[in-house]
PDB file of C-alpha atoms in Angstrom:
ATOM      1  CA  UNK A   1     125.733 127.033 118.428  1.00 51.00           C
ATOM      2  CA  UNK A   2     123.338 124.255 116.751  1.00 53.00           C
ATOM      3  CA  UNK A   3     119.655 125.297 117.482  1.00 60.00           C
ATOM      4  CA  UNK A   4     118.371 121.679 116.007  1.00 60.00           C
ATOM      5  CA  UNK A   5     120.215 119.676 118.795  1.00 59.00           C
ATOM      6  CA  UNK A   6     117.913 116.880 120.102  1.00 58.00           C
ATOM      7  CA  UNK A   7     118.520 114.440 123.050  1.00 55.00           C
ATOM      8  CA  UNK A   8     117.905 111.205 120.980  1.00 56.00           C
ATOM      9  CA  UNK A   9     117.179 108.890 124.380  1.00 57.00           C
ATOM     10  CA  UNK A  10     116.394 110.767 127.269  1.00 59.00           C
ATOM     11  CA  UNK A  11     118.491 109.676 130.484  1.00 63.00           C
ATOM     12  CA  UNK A  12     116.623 107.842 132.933  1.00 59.00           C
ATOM     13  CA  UNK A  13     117.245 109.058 136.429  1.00 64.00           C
ATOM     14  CA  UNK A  14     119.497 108.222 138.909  1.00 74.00           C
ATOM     15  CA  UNK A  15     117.810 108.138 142.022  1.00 80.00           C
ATOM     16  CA  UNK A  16     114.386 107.945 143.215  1.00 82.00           C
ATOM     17  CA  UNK A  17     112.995 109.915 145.716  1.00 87.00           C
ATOM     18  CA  UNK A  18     111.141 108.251 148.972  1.00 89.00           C
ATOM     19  CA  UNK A  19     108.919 109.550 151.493  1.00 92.00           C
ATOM     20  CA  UNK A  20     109.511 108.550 155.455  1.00 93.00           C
ATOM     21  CA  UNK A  21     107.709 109.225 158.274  1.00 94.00           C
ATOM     22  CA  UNK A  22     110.421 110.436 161.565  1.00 93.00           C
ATOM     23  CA  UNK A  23     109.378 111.141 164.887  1.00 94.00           C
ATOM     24  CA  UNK A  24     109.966 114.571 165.991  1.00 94.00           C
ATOM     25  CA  UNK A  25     112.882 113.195 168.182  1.00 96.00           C
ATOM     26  CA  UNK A  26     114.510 111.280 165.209  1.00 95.00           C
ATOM     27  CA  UNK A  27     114.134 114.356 163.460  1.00 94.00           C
ATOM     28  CA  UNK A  28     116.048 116.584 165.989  1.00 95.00           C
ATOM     29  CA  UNK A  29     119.149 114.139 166.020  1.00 96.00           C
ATOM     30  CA  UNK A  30     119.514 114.301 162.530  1.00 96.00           C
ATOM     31  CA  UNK A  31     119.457 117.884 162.198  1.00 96.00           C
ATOM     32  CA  UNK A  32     121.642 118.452 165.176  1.00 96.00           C
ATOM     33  CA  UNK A  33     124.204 115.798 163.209  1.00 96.00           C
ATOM     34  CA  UNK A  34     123.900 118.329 160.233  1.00 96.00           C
ATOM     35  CA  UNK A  35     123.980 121.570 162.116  1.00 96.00           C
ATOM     36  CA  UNK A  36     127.417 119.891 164.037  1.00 96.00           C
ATOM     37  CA  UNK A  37     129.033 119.723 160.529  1.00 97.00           C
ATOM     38  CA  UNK A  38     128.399 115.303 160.476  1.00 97.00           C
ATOM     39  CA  UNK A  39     126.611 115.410 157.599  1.00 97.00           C
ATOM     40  CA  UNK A  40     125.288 118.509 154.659  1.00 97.00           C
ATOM     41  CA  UNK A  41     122.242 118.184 154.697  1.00 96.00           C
ATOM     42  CA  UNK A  42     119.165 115.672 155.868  1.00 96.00           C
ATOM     43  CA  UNK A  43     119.193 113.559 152.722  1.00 94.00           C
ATOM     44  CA  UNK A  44     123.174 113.042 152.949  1.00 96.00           C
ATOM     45  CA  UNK A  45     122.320 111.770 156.567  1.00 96.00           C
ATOM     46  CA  UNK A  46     119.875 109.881 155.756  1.00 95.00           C
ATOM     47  CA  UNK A  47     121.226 108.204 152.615  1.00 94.00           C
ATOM     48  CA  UNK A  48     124.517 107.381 154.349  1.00 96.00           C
ATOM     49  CA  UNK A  49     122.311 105.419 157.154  1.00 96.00           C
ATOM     50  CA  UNK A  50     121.091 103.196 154.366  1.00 95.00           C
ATOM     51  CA  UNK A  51     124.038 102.418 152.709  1.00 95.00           C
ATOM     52  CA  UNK A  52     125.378 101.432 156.115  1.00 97.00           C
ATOM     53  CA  UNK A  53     122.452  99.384 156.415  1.00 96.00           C
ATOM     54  CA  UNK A  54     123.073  97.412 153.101  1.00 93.00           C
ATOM     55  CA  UNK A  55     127.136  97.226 153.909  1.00 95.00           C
ATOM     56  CA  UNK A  56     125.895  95.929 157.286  1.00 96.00           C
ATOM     57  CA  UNK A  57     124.082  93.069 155.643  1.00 95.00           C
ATOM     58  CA  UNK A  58     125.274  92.588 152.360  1.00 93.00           C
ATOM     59  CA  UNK A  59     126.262  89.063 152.441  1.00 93.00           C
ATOM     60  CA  UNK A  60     121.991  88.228 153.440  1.00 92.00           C
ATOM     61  CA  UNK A  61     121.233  90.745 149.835  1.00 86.00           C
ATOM     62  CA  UNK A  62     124.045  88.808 148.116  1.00 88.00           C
ATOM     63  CA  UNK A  63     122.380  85.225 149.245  1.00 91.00           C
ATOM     64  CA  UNK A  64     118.729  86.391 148.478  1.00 88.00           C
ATOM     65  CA  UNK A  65     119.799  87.627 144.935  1.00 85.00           C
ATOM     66  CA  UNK A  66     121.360  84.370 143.821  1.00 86.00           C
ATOM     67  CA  UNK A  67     118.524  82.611 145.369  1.00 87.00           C
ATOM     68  CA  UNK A  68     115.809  84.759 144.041  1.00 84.00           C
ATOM     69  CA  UNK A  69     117.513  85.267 141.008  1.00 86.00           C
ATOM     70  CA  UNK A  70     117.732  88.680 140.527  1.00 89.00           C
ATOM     71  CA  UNK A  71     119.273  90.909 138.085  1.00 89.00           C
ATOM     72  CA  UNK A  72     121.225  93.441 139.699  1.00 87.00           C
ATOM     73  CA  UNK A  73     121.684  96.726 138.315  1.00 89.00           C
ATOM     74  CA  UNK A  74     119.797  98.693 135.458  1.00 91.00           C
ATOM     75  CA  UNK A  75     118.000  95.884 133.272  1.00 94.00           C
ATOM     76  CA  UNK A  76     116.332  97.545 130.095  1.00 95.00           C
ATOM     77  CA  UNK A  77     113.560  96.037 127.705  1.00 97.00           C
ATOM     78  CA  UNK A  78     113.779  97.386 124.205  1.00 97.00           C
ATOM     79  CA  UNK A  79     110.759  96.580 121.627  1.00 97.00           C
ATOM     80  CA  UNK A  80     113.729  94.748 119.543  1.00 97.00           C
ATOM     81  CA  UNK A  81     114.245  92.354 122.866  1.00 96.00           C
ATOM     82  CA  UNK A  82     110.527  91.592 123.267  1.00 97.00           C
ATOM     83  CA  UNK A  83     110.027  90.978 119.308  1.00 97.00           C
ATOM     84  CA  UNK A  84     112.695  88.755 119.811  1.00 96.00           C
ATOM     85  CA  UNK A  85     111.132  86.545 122.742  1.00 96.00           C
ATOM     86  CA  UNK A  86     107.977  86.788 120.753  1.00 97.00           C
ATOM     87  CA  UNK A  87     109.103  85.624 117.560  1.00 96.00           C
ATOM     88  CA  UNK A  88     111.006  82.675 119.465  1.00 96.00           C
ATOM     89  CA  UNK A  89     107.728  81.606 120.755  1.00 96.00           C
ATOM     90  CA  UNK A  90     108.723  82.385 124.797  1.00 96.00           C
ATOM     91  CA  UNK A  91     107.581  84.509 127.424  1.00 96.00           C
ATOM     92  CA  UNK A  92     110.063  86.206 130.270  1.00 96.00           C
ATOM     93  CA  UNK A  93     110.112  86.960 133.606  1.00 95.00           C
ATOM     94  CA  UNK A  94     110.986  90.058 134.689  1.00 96.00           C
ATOM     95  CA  UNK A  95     113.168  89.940 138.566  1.00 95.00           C
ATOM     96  CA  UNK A  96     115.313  93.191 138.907  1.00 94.00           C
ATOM     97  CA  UNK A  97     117.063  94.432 142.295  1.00 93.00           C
ATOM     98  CA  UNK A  98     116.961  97.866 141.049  1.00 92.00           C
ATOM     99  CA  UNK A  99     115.889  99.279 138.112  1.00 93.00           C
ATOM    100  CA  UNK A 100     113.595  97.590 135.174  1.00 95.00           C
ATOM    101  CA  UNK A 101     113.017  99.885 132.102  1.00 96.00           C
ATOM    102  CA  UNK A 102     110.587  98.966 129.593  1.00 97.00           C
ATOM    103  CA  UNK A 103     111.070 100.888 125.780  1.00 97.00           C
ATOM    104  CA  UNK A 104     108.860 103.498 125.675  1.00 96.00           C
ATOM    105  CA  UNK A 105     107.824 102.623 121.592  1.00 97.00           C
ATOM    106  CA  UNK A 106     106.479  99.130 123.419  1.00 97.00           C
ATOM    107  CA  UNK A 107     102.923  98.392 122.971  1.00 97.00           C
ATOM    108  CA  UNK A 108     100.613  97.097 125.808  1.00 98.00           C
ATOM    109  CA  UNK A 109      99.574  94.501 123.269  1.00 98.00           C
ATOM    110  CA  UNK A 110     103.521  93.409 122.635  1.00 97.00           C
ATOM    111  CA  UNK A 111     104.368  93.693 126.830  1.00 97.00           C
ATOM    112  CA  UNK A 112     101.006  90.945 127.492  1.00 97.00           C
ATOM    113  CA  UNK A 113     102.463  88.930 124.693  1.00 97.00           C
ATOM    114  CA  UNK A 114     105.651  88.523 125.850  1.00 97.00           C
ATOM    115  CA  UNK A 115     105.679  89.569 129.376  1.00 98.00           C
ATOM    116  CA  UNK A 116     104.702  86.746 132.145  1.00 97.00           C
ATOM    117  CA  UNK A 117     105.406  88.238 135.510  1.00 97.00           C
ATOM    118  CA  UNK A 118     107.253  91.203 136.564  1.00 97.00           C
ATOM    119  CA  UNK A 119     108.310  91.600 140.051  1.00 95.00           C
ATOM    120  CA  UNK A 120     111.316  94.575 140.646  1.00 95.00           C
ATOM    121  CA  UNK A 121     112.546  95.371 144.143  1.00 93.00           C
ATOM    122  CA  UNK A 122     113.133  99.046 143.329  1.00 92.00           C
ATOM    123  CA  UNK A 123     112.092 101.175 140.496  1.00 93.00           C
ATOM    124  CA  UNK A 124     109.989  99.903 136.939  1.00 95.00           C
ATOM    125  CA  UNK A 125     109.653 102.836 134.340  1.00 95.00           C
ATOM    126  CA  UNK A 126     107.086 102.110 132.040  1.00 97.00           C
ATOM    127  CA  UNK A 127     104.393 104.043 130.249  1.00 97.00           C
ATOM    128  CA  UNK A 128     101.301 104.389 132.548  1.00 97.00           C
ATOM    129  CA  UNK A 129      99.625 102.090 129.360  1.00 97.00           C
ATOM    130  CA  UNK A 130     102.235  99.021 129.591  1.00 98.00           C
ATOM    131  CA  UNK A 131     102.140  99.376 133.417  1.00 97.00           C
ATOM    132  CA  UNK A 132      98.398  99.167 132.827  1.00 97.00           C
ATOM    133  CA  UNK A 133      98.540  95.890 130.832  1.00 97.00           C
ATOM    134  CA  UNK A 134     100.845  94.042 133.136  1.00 97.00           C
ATOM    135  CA  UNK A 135      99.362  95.251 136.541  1.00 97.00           C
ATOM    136  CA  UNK A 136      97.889  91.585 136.916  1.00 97.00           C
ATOM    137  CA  UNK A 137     101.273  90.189 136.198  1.00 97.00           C
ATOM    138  CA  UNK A 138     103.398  92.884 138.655  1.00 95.00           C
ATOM    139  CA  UNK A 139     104.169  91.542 142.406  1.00 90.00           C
TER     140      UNK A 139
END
């Protein structure tokens, strides 16, 4: 087997993990729901409650993405992309339901440039140095 086997682009994760708060109460139903078989664990409880809660009101998240004008999904900003708005003389803003990824090789210098607002309802993966730069322009 190949000892000089590199991952080229590392895979971004999936999922990103959230801390609540549950009163002890709360707490005891849910683990009575997994200890009665319902559910495997707390986190499969937990994570089927939300998606019932965005099935419940999906047509309000459908009507607020159009109007805010959201891209949906996994959006990702290469260095190529924003050399591209720069040399065109533009700036963009970034709305993402979900995830926003910004190229790791990006400069802080090229993400001010070319950057003019960032807002993401979700998850933005940056490096801590291009976060840094556009932490003015983040909502």
């Amino acid at each position: 087997m190949a000892t000089n086997v590199r991952e080229l682009r590392p895979k971004p994760p999936e999922t990103e993990k959230i801390t609540i708060n549950l009163g002890y109460v709360d707490l005891g139903h849910v683990d009575l729901m997994v200890q009665e078989g319902f559910y495997s664990n707390r986190t499969d409880f937990i994570r089927t409650a939300i998606r019932n809660q965005l099935e419940r009101h999906a047509d309000v998240v459908k009507q607020s993405t159009v109007r805010k004008s959201l891209d949906l999904g996994l959006r990702n900003y290469s260095r190529e992309d924003l050399e591209a708005v720069q040399q065109a003389g533009e700036m963009l803003h970034i709305n993402v339901l979900g995830l926003a990824s910004i190229a790791q090789d990006v400069t802080p210098e090229l993400a001010r440039a070319t950057i003019a607002s960032v807002s993401v309802l979700g998850a933005l993966h940056a490096s801590p140095a291009v976060k840094a730069a556009l932490a003015d322009r983040t909502r």
